[in-house]
Short mmCIF file of C-alpha atoms and ligand atoms in Angstrom, two decimals:
data_model
loop_
_atom_site.label_atom_id
_atom_site.label_comp_id
_atom_site.label_asym_id
_atom_site.label_seq_id
_atom_site.Cartn_x
_atom_site.Cartn_y
_atom_site.Cartn_z
CA MET O 1115 5.12 -10.76 -18.75
CA LEU O 1116 5.70 -10.02 -15.05
CA THR O 1117 5.25 -6.36 -13.79
CA SER O 1118 5.26 -5.05 -10.31
CA ILE O 1119 2.85 -1.65 -9.33
CA CYS O 1120 4.71 -0.16 -6.46
CA GLY O 1121 4.65 3.12 -4.66
CA ILE O 1122 7.28 5.54 -4.88
CA ASN O 1123 6.44 7.71 -1.78
CA TRP O 1124 4.71 7.29 1.70
CA GLY O 1125 1.52 5.30 0.26
CA ASP O 1126 -1.78 6.31 -0.95
CA GLU O 1127 -0.21 7.37 -4.27
CA GLY O 1128 -3.12 6.20 -5.99
CA LYS O 1129 -1.76 2.46 -6.78
CA GLY O 1130 -5.21 0.92 -6.47
CA ARG O 1131 -6.81 3.24 -9.30
CA MET O 1132 -3.57 2.58 -11.41
CA VAL O 1133 -3.83 -1.02 -10.91
CA ASP O 1134 -7.34 -1.01 -11.73
CA LEU O 1135 -6.77 0.75 -15.09
CA LEU O 1136 -3.62 -1.09 -16.18
CA SER O 1137 -5.29 -4.47 -15.10
CA GLU O 1138 -6.95 -4.44 -18.42
CA LYS O 1139 -3.83 -5.84 -20.01
CA PHE O 1140 -3.22 -8.71 -17.27
CA ASP O 1141 -4.51 -11.91 -16.59
CA VAL O 1142 -3.63 -12.10 -13.15
CA VAL O 1143 -3.07 -9.46 -10.21
CA CYS O 1144 -1.22 -10.51 -7.08
CA ARG O 1145 -0.88 -9.12 -3.74
CA TYR O 1146 2.44 -9.95 -2.05
CA GLN O 1147 2.94 -8.08 1.29
CA GLY O 1148 0.83 -6.38 4.10
CA GLY O 1149 -2.58 -7.06 5.27
CA ASN O 1150 -5.85 -5.01 5.74
CA ASN O 1151 -3.87 -1.96 6.69
CA ALA O 1152 -3.93 -1.02 3.04
CA GLY O 1153 -6.69 1.13 1.57
CA HIS O 1154 -6.92 1.22 -2.08
CA THR O 1155 -9.87 3.05 -3.47
CA VAL O 1156 -11.15 2.39 -6.79
CA ILE O 1157 -13.88 4.16 -8.83
CA ASN O 1158 -15.24 2.63 -12.10
CA GLU O 1159 -18.26 1.90 -13.88
CA LYS O 1160 -19.38 -0.73 -11.08
CA GLY O 1161 -18.94 1.84 -8.30
CA ARG O 1162 -16.47 3.07 -5.80
CA PHE O 1163 -14.68 0.41 -3.69
CA ILE O 1164 -12.34 0.33 -1.07
CA LEU O 1165 -10.14 -2.86 -1.14
CA ASN O 1166 -8.01 -3.72 1.85
CA LEU O 1167 -7.04 -7.27 1.26
CA LEU O 1168 -8.32 -8.21 -2.23
CA PRO O 1169 -6.32 -7.22 -5.14
CA SER O 1170 -7.62 -4.43 -7.37
CA GLY O 1171 -8.15 -6.94 -10.18
CA ILE O 1172 -11.09 -8.28 -8.55
CA LEU O 1173 -13.12 -5.65 -10.09
CA ARG O 1174 -12.31 -7.07 -13.52
CA GLU O 1175 -14.32 -10.33 -14.53
CA ASP O 1176 -11.67 -12.11 -16.17
CA VAL O 1177 -8.74 -11.31 -13.88
CA VAL O 1178 -7.48 -13.82 -11.67
CA ASN O 1179 -6.39 -12.61 -8.17
CA VAL O 1180 -3.94 -13.83 -5.88
CA LEU O 1181 -3.47 -13.29 -2.18
CA GLY O 1182 0.61 -14.26 -1.82
CA CYS O 1183 2.54 -15.82 0.88
CA GLY O 1184 4.13 -12.42 2.00
CA MET O 1185 0.56 -11.27 3.27
CA VAL O 1186 -1.18 -11.52 6.53
CA ILE O 1187 -4.61 -11.99 6.26
CA ASP O 1188 -7.26 -11.05 8.79
CA ILE O 1189 -9.66 -14.00 7.81
CA LYS O 1190 -12.89 -11.91 9.63
CA HIS O 1191 -11.97 -8.85 7.44
CA LEU O 1192 -11.67 -10.75 4.34
CA CYS O 1193 -14.93 -12.67 4.78
CA GLU O 1194 -16.39 -9.24 5.55
CA GLU O 1195 -14.65 -7.52 2.54
CA MET O 1196 -15.90 -10.29 0.26
CA LYS O 1197 -19.33 -10.09 1.22
CA ARG O 1198 -19.28 -6.39 0.82
CA LEU O 1199 -18.18 -6.79 -2.66
CA ARG O 1200 -20.60 -9.38 -3.68
CA ASP O 1201 -23.45 -7.31 -2.30
CA ALA O 1202 -22.24 -4.66 -4.74
CA GLY O 1203 -22.40 -7.44 -7.38
CA ILE O 1204 -18.78 -8.30 -7.79
CA LYS O 1205 -18.14 -12.06 -8.73
CA ILE O 1206 -15.81 -13.87 -6.51
CA THR O 1207 -15.12 -17.57 -6.76
CA PRO O 1208 -12.05 -19.96 -6.45
CA GLU O 1209 -11.52 -19.51 -10.19
CA ASN O 1210 -10.93 -15.54 -9.63
CA LEU O 1211 -9.49 -15.79 -6.29
CA LYS O 1212 -6.57 -17.76 -4.87
CA ILE O 1213 -5.24 -17.43 -1.44
CA SER O 1214 -1.65 -18.91 -0.79
CA ASP O 1215 -1.66 -21.71 1.88
CA LYS O 1216 1.55 -19.99 2.86
CA ALA O 1217 -0.07 -16.82 3.86
CA ILE O 1218 -0.12 -15.74 7.55
CA ILE O 1219 -3.30 -15.41 9.69
CA THR O 1220 -3.88 -12.00 11.58
CA MET O 1221 -5.84 -12.83 14.92
CA PRO O 1222 -7.72 -10.77 17.07
CA TYR O 1223 -4.97 -10.75 19.48
CA HIS O 1224 -2.67 -9.23 16.93
CA VAL O 1225 -5.07 -6.41 16.58
CA LEU O 1226 -5.25 -6.24 20.53
CA GLN O 1227 -1.39 -6.41 20.80
CA ASP O 1228 -1.19 -3.35 18.57
CA VAL O 1229 -3.70 -1.29 20.18
CA MET O 1230 -1.90 -2.19 23.46
CA GLU O 1231 1.39 -1.32 22.43
CA GLU O 1232 0.48 1.89 20.73
CA GLU O 1233 -1.55 2.94 23.96
CA ARG O 1234 1.70 2.08 26.15
CA LEU O 1235 3.96 4.13 23.53
CA THR O 1236 1.42 6.99 23.85
CA LYS O 1237 1.32 7.01 27.72
CA ALA O 1238 5.09 6.40 28.21
CA THR O 1239 6.64 8.59 25.40
CA GLY O 1240 4.07 10.66 24.04
CA LYS O 1241 5.14 9.13 20.65
CA PRO O 1242 3.08 6.17 19.17
CA TYR O 1243 4.23 4.52 15.91
CA GLY O 1244 1.37 5.84 13.93
CA SER O 1245 0.05 2.18 13.63
CA THR O 1246 -3.24 1.58 11.50
CA ARG O 1247 -4.19 -0.73 14.57
CA ARG O 1248 -5.02 -3.48 12.49
CA GLY O 1249 -2.53 -5.94 14.18
CA ILE O 1250 0.22 -6.03 11.32
CA ALA O 1251 3.72 -5.58 13.45
CA PRO O 1252 2.44 -8.20 15.88
CA VAL O 1253 1.44 -10.72 13.41
CA TYR O 1254 4.62 -10.42 11.28
CA ALA O 1255 6.53 -10.62 14.42
CA ASP O 1256 4.94 -13.84 15.29
CA LYS O 1257 5.77 -14.97 11.58
CA TYR O 1258 9.33 -14.36 12.47
CA MET O 1259 9.02 -16.11 15.73
CA LYS O 1260 7.44 -19.14 13.89
CA LYS O 1261 4.40 -18.82 16.28
CA ALA O 1262 1.99 -17.43 13.64
CA PHE O 1263 -0.87 -19.58 12.03
CA ARG O 1264 -0.86 -20.07 8.06
CA MET O 1265 -3.96 -20.25 5.75
CA GLY O 1266 -2.99 -23.84 4.82
CA GLU O 1267 -3.43 -24.88 8.39
CA LEU O 1268 -7.30 -24.03 7.91
CA LEU O 1269 -7.43 -26.98 5.52
CA ASN O 1270 -6.39 -29.31 8.54
CA PRO O 1271 -8.13 -27.74 11.57
CA GLU O 1272 -7.35 -30.92 13.69
CA LEU O 1273 -3.88 -30.17 13.79
CA LEU O 1274 -4.66 -26.22 14.21
CA PHE O 1275 -6.60 -26.76 17.11
CA LYS O 1276 -3.99 -28.91 18.73
CA ARG O 1277 -1.44 -26.03 18.36
CA LEU O 1278 -3.69 -23.34 19.43
CA PRO O 1279 -3.53 -23.84 23.40
CA ASP O 1280 0.28 -23.64 23.54
CA ILE O 1281 0.29 -20.48 21.11
CA LEU O 1282 -2.21 -19.00 23.18
CA ALA O 1283 -0.08 -19.80 26.31
CA TRP O 1284 2.75 -18.10 24.90
CA LYS O 1285 0.64 -14.98 23.68
CA ASN O 1286 -1.11 -14.52 27.00
CA MET O 1287 2.17 -13.93 28.74
CA THR O 1288 2.21 -10.83 26.81
CA VAL O 1289 -1.58 -10.02 26.89
CA LYS O 1290 -1.40 -10.25 30.82
CA ALA O 1291 1.75 -8.24 31.20
CA TYR O 1292 0.02 -5.06 29.49
CA GLY O 1293 -2.88 -5.76 32.17
CA PHE O 1294 -5.50 -7.17 29.87
CA GLU O 1295 -7.56 -10.31 30.06
CA PRO O 1296 -6.12 -13.63 28.38
CA VAL O 1297 -7.44 -14.82 25.11
CA ALA O 1298 -9.43 -17.85 25.61
CA VAL O 1299 -8.81 -21.04 23.52
CA ASP O 1300 -12.49 -21.78 23.00
CA LYS O 1301 -12.96 -18.39 21.73
CA MET O 1302 -10.16 -18.57 19.21
CA THR O 1303 -11.53 -22.26 17.93
CA GLU O 1304 -14.77 -20.57 17.43
CA TYR O 1305 -13.43 -18.03 15.71
CA PHE O 1306 -11.28 -20.05 13.25
CA LYS O 1307 -14.43 -22.19 12.54
CA THR O 1308 -16.67 -18.92 11.62
CA TYR O 1309 -13.94 -17.21 9.29
CA GLY O 1310 -11.68 -19.86 8.44
CA GLU O 1311 -14.26 -22.49 7.12
CA PRO O 1312 -15.72 -20.21 4.35
CA LEU O 1313 -12.33 -19.43 2.91
CA THR O 1314 -11.10 -22.89 2.65
CA GLU O 1315 -12.00 -23.28 -0.86
CA TYR O 1316 -9.87 -20.31 -1.93
CA ILE O 1317 -6.71 -21.73 -0.45
CA THR O 1318 -4.15 -23.15 -2.74
CA ASP O 1319 -0.40 -23.17 -3.37
CA THR O 1320 -0.16 -20.04 -5.55
CA GLY O 1321 3.37 -20.60 -6.51
CA ILE O 1322 2.00 -23.80 -8.56
CA TYR O 1323 -0.66 -21.80 -10.08
CA LEU O 1324 1.47 -18.49 -10.87
CA ASN O 1325 4.33 -20.71 -12.43
CA GLU O 1326 1.78 -22.34 -14.55
CA ALA O 1327 0.35 -19.07 -15.45
CA GLU O 1328 3.61 -17.69 -16.43
CA LYS O 1329 4.48 -20.80 -18.61
CA ALA O 1330 1.19 -20.44 -20.55
CA GLY O 1331 2.09 -16.72 -21.36
CA LYS O 1332 -0.16 -14.98 -18.84
CA ASN O 1333 0.53 -11.34 -18.01
CA ILE O 1334 0.94 -11.16 -14.16
CA MET O 1335 0.90 -7.99 -12.12
CA PHE O 1336 1.99 -7.64 -8.57
CA GLU O 1337 0.18 -4.93 -6.53
CA ALA O 1338 2.14 -3.54 -3.78
CA GLN O 1339 0.63 -1.83 -0.75
CA LEU O 1340 2.33 1.07 0.88
CA GLY O 1341 5.33 2.87 -0.44
CA ALA O 1342 8.88 2.61 -0.66
CA LEU O 1343 9.35 4.85 2.28
CA ARG O 1344 7.42 2.42 4.41
CA ASP O 1345 9.30 -0.36 3.77
CA ILE O 1346 10.45 -2.41 6.71
CA ASP O 1347 14.15 -2.30 5.66
CA TYR O 1348 14.39 0.86 3.36
CA GLY O 1349 11.73 2.95 4.70
CA ILE O 1350 11.63 5.42 8.01
CA VAL O 1351 11.98 2.79 10.27
CA PRO O 1352 10.07 2.64 12.78
CA TYR O 1353 7.34 4.74 11.12
CA THR O 1354 7.13 1.99 8.53
CA SER O 1355 4.90 -0.94 7.85
CA SER O 1356 6.21 -4.11 8.81
CA SER O 1357 6.78 -5.71 5.54
CA SER O 1358 8.60 -5.26 2.20
CA THR O 1359 6.80 -2.88 -0.11
CA ILE O 1360 9.33 -3.14 -2.54
CA ALA O 1361 9.03 -4.57 -5.97
CA ALA O 1362 12.06 -6.86 -5.57
CA TYR O 1363 10.20 -8.76 -3.20
CA ALA O 1364 7.14 -9.29 -5.12
CA PRO O 1365 8.04 -12.48 -6.66
CA ILE O 1366 8.82 -13.95 -3.09
CA GLY O 1367 5.95 -12.53 -1.56
CA ALA O 1368 3.61 -13.84 -4.21
CA GLY O 1369 4.70 -17.33 -4.29
CA VAL O 1370 7.42 -17.27 -7.35
CA PRO O 1371 10.87 -16.71 -6.20
CA ASN O 1372 12.13 -18.44 -9.18
CA LEU O 1373 10.58 -15.77 -11.49
CA LYS O 1374 12.04 -12.41 -12.42
CA LEU O 1375 10.16 -9.19 -13.09
CA ASP O 1376 10.01 -7.80 -16.46
CA ASN O 1377 9.01 -4.25 -15.59
CA SER O 1378 8.58 -2.18 -12.57
CA VAL O 1379 6.03 0.63 -12.70
CA GLY O 1380 6.33 3.15 -10.04
CA ILE O 1381 3.34 5.11 -8.75
CA MET O 1382 4.35 8.61 -7.72
CA LYS O 1383 2.07 11.35 -6.39
CA ALA O 1384 2.26 14.89 -7.87
CA TYR O 1385 2.67 16.08 -4.39
CA SER O 1386 3.46 14.59 -1.17
CA SER O 1387 1.05 12.98 1.67
CA CYS O 1388 2.16 10.95 4.55
CA VAL O 1389 -0.52 9.51 6.96
CA GLY O 1390 0.62 8.83 10.75
CA GLU O 1391 3.67 9.69 12.45
CA GLY O 1392 7.45 10.01 11.45
CA PRO O 1393 9.79 12.55 9.73
CA PHE O 1394 8.13 14.23 6.80
CA THR O 1395 10.50 16.69 5.65
CA CYS O 1396 8.61 18.61 3.31
CA GLU O 1397 5.71 18.83 5.24
CA TYR O 1398 3.13 21.97 5.02
CA PHE O 1399 1.19 23.44 7.91
CA GLY O 1400 -1.75 25.68 8.66
CA GLU O 1401 -3.26 27.46 5.85
CA GLN O 1402 -1.13 25.76 3.18
CA ALA O 1403 -1.52 22.37 4.29
CA HIS O 1404 -5.34 22.51 4.57
CA LYS O 1405 -5.60 23.83 1.10
CA LEU O 1406 -3.57 20.88 -0.37
CA ARG O 1407 -5.42 18.60 2.03
CA GLU O 1408 -8.89 19.44 1.07
CA SER O 1409 -7.96 19.77 -2.85
CA GLY O 1410 -6.31 16.17 -2.52
CA GLY O 1411 -9.14 14.71 -0.39
CA GLU O 1412 -6.21 13.43 1.64
CA TYR O 1413 -7.98 11.24 4.28
CA GLY O 1414 -6.93 7.81 4.72
CA ALA O 1415 -9.15 5.26 2.83
CA ALA O 1416 -8.63 2.51 5.67
CA THR O 1417 -9.01 4.60 8.84
CA GLY O 1418 -10.25 8.27 7.68
CA ARG O 1419 -7.32 9.96 9.35
CA PRO O 1420 -6.38 13.37 7.60
CA ARG O 1421 -3.00 12.68 5.94
CA ARG O 1422 0.00 15.35 6.22
CA VAL O 1423 0.77 16.92 3.08
CA GLY O 1424 3.48 18.85 1.47
CA PRO O 1425 4.81 19.82 -2.11
CA PHE O 1426 6.52 17.11 -4.40
CA ASP O 1427 9.72 16.09 -2.70
CA VAL O 1428 12.62 15.21 -5.18
CA VAL O 1429 15.16 13.64 -2.58
CA ALA O 1430 12.41 11.41 -1.22
CA SER O 1431 11.03 10.57 -4.62
CA ARG O 1432 14.36 9.69 -6.25
CA TYR O 1433 15.18 7.33 -3.48
CA GLY O 1434 11.81 5.66 -3.72
CA ILE O 1435 12.45 5.26 -7.48
CA ARG O 1436 15.74 3.97 -6.71
CA CYS O 1437 14.28 1.32 -4.12
CA GLN O 1438 11.67 0.20 -6.43
CA GLY O 1439 13.92 -0.26 -9.40
CA ALA O 1440 11.18 1.49 -11.40
CA ASP O 1441 11.60 1.48 -15.21
CA GLU O 1442 8.59 3.83 -15.59
CA ILE O 1443 6.30 6.21 -13.36
CA ALA O 1444 2.66 7.01 -13.17
CA LEU O 1445 2.41 10.47 -11.98
CA THR O 1446 -1.11 10.49 -10.14
CA LYS O 1447 -3.35 13.36 -8.87
CA LEU O 1448 -1.70 16.07 -11.02
CA ASP O 1449 -5.27 17.78 -11.01
CA VAL O 1450 -5.02 18.19 -7.60
CA LEU O 1451 -2.57 21.22 -8.13
CA ASP O 1452 -5.12 22.57 -10.73
CA SER O 1453 -6.05 25.76 -8.62
CA TYR O 1454 -2.24 26.71 -7.57
CA GLU O 1455 -0.68 29.91 -9.46
CA GLU O 1456 2.64 29.13 -8.49
CA ILE O 1457 3.60 25.47 -7.04
CA GLU O 1458 6.38 24.53 -4.87
CA ILE O 1459 8.75 21.60 -5.34
CA CYS O 1460 11.08 20.56 -2.40
CA THR O 1461 14.21 20.05 -4.44
CA HIS O 1462 16.93 19.28 -1.75
CA TYR O 1463 17.05 19.35 1.96
CA LEU O 1464 19.64 21.39 4.20
CA LEU O 1465 21.17 19.84 7.18
CA ASN O 1466 23.55 22.22 9.30
CA GLY O 1467 24.07 24.36 5.88
CA LYS O 1468 25.02 21.46 4.16
CA VAL O 1469 23.04 20.43 1.15
CA ILE O 1470 21.49 16.96 1.01
CA ASN O 1471 20.28 15.23 -2.15
CA GLU O 1472 20.39 11.39 -1.04
CA PHE O 1473 17.72 10.45 1.31
CA PRO O 1474 19.30 10.17 4.50
CA PHE O 1475 19.15 7.79 7.64
CA THR O 1476 15.70 8.40 9.70
CA ASP O 1477 17.36 10.18 12.79
CA VAL O 1478 19.03 12.37 10.43
CA LEU O 1479 15.92 13.25 8.35
CA ASP O 1480 14.47 14.78 11.74
CA GLU O 1481 17.43 17.44 11.37
CA CYS O 1482 16.89 18.20 7.72
CA LYS O 1483 15.12 21.44 6.52
CA PRO O 1484 13.40 21.34 3.22
CA VAL O 1485 14.21 23.89 0.34
CA PHE O 1486 11.29 24.62 -1.92
CA GLU O 1487 11.52 25.90 -5.43
CA LYS O 1488 8.84 27.87 -7.14
CA VAL O 1489 7.56 26.83 -10.71
CA LYS O 1490 4.64 28.44 -12.81
CA GLY O 1491 1.43 26.46 -12.11
CA TRP O 1492 -1.44 26.26 -14.77
CA ASN O 1493 -4.05 27.31 -12.65
CA CYS O 1494 -6.96 25.79 -14.65
CA ASP O 1495 -8.95 22.67 -14.74
CA ILE O 1496 -7.04 19.64 -16.48
CA THR O 1497 -9.45 16.70 -15.43
CA LYS O 1498 -10.73 16.61 -18.80
CA CYS O 1499 -7.45 16.20 -20.52
CA ARG O 1500 -7.09 12.62 -22.12
CA LYS O 1501 -4.34 13.23 -24.45
CA LYS O 1502 -0.82 15.02 -23.87
CA GLU O 1503 -1.74 17.74 -26.25
CA ASP O 1504 -4.72 18.74 -24.04
CA LEU O 1505 -2.56 19.56 -21.14
CA PRO O 1506 -1.56 23.26 -20.54
CA LYS O 1507 2.03 23.98 -21.09
CA GLU O 1508 2.85 24.93 -17.54
CA ALA O 1509 1.57 21.40 -16.54
CA LEU O 1510 3.48 19.47 -19.26
CA ALA O 1511 6.63 21.66 -18.04
CA TYR O 1512 5.98 20.39 -14.58
CA ILE O 1513 5.61 16.83 -15.79
CA ARG O 1514 8.91 17.37 -17.78
CA LEU O 1515 10.65 18.82 -14.75
CA LEU O 1516 9.80 15.78 -12.56
CA GLU O 1517 11.01 13.57 -15.03
CA LYS O 1518 14.54 15.30 -15.40
CA LEU O 1519 14.85 15.72 -11.36
CA CYS O 1520 13.98 12.39 -10.81
CA ASP O 1521 15.60 10.84 -13.79
CA CYS O 1522 12.82 8.31 -14.88
CA LYS O 1523 10.31 8.34 -17.38
CA ILE O 1524 6.79 9.61 -16.60
CA LYS O 1525 4.69 7.21 -18.81
CA TYR O 1526 1.23 7.93 -17.05
CA VAL O 1527 -0.32 11.07 -15.81
CA SER O 1528 -3.49 10.68 -13.72
CA VAL O 1529 -5.85 13.91 -13.80
CA GLY O 1530 -8.81 12.46 -12.01
CA ALA O 1531 -10.07 9.36 -9.72
CA GLU O 1532 -12.03 7.76 -12.23
CA ARG O 1533 -10.62 5.01 -14.48
CA GLU O 1534 -10.26 6.63 -17.54
CA ALA O 1535 -9.06 10.00 -16.21
CA CYS O 1536 -5.57 9.19 -17.22
CA ILE O 1537 -3.10 10.30 -20.02
CA ASN O 1538 -0.64 8.14 -21.60
CA MET O 1539 2.63 10.35 -22.24
CA TYR O 1540 3.95 7.93 -24.90
CA GLU O 1541 0.97 7.63 -27.09
P1 LIG X 1173 -3.26 3.56 -2.84
O1 LIG X 1173 -3.45 3.09 -1.32
O2 LIG X 1173 -1.91 4.17 -3.29
O3 LIG X 1173 -4.22 3.00 -3.80
O4 LIG X 1173 -4.03 5.21 -2.75
P2 LIG X 1173 -5.48 5.68 -1.93
O5 LIG X 1173 -6.66 4.88 -2.75
O6 LIG X 1173 -5.44 5.41 -0.53
O7 LIG X 1173 -5.46 7.19 -2.15
C1 LIG X 1173 -5.66 7.75 -3.53
C2 LIG X 1173 -6.83 8.46 -3.34
O8 LIG X 1173 -6.88 9.50 -4.76
C3 LIG X 1173 -7.87 7.81 -3.63
O9 LIG X 1173 -8.95 8.45 -3.19
C4 LIG X 1173 -8.45 7.83 -5.24
O10 LIG X 1173 -9.76 7.97 -5.60
C5 LIG X 1173 -7.87 9.39 -5.58
N1 LIG X 1173 -7.09 9.46 -6.65
C6 LIG X 1173 -6.47 8.60 -7.63
N2 LIG X 1173 -6.04 9.16 -8.49
C7 LIG X 1173 -6.60 10.39 -8.79
C8 LIG X 1173 -6.23 11.37 -9.81
O11 LIG X 1173 -5.63 11.38 -10.59
N3 LIG X 1173 -6.78 12.65 -9.21
C9 LIG X 1173 -7.56 12.81 -8.16
N4 LIG X 1173 -8.19 14.02 -7.88
N5 LIG X 1173 -7.81 11.90 -7.15
C10 LIG X 1173 -7.18 10.41 -7.45
MG1 LIG X 1174 -3.96 3.76 0.40
#
């Protein structure tokens, strides 16, 4: 059984915690795109963890975790993340962590390039892309330029060191154009030795491993980073990530383009949040934003940046569900709306007086005005609810309304950050 777990919105929907919960039934969890710009927060009996590169399955002893070829891996960050988890008592061995030989390495100069360009944009236009500044866009650009290093090259350092001077000569043309010091060959050689060497024992052909696992009847989960609206093709370009965050890409990015997904679970937030720049039609401001941000603890897990917030957006969510081909939804953070007497929903947009129901092209989005509808809130604590029957009728009505407006089954509802704070609506 192959299942993908993907974000329906702008990211930070609570994918990490849902993967942590649902991975109980899975043997393998794969990350298939993105890099350490991800920030998945998981809270369970072992503690509170923020995962940037490692799949959330790493917190379960019997789950095998895969970093797929669609990923970009900052090897220094990965070494540090592994150490942080090991220090917290998490076991990481080549048996439970497999890194694709085809995954791309994010280099320090990619991070530098990311920062240089965001700074240039800020100065030149006052409108940076809102990058996480972890080098993601530059490293994916190099992948498509065929100038990037792949994890498998770490297994053959002699060849890698031979390629390095020319790659740096090419990269330094850019670095110098921004007015920065060129990147030195010996520094990068040292970097590969320090952070590449310790990872070599985990590097393998994850395609072979995953095909064998599938044949043996194992349950495989693909864990996405970010949401549909941050997809490089389908999202709010250029305020997106630089990779494919959608479910259809999961088999490709994990290493098994020959396999088909059996199930796509979409993680959708009970309200909206968006970190960084870009159009966010349903955005709240002032006091309204402050209340929702504080209730939801909406500060970036990877960066600590305050997230922009707003009510549930039907137009964007329906589009996200379509992009993800979601068969079922996990609705997260419903408890964040506990203190509201009335809850707003953005049901559609208006553009020059015209009703917009389909998520439009990015440029058009800027002109769209949100239309809010109010529904009755439950205005009580639902964090202890564990069964559908425990939920107040207004909360149930809210769930049913979103289900109807989005035309997708809501199977799970989470009411707290802890692993067990979740309701299966079909049990
Ligand atoms: P991800 O990037 O999609 O994995 O999501 P993040 O971890 O960046 O953001 C989700 C945040 O909400 C984390 O701090 C979680 O601990 C927290 N969280 C997840 N589910 C719930 C929930 O049902 N209720 C509340 N109150 N917090 C939640
Ligand atoms: Mg996150």
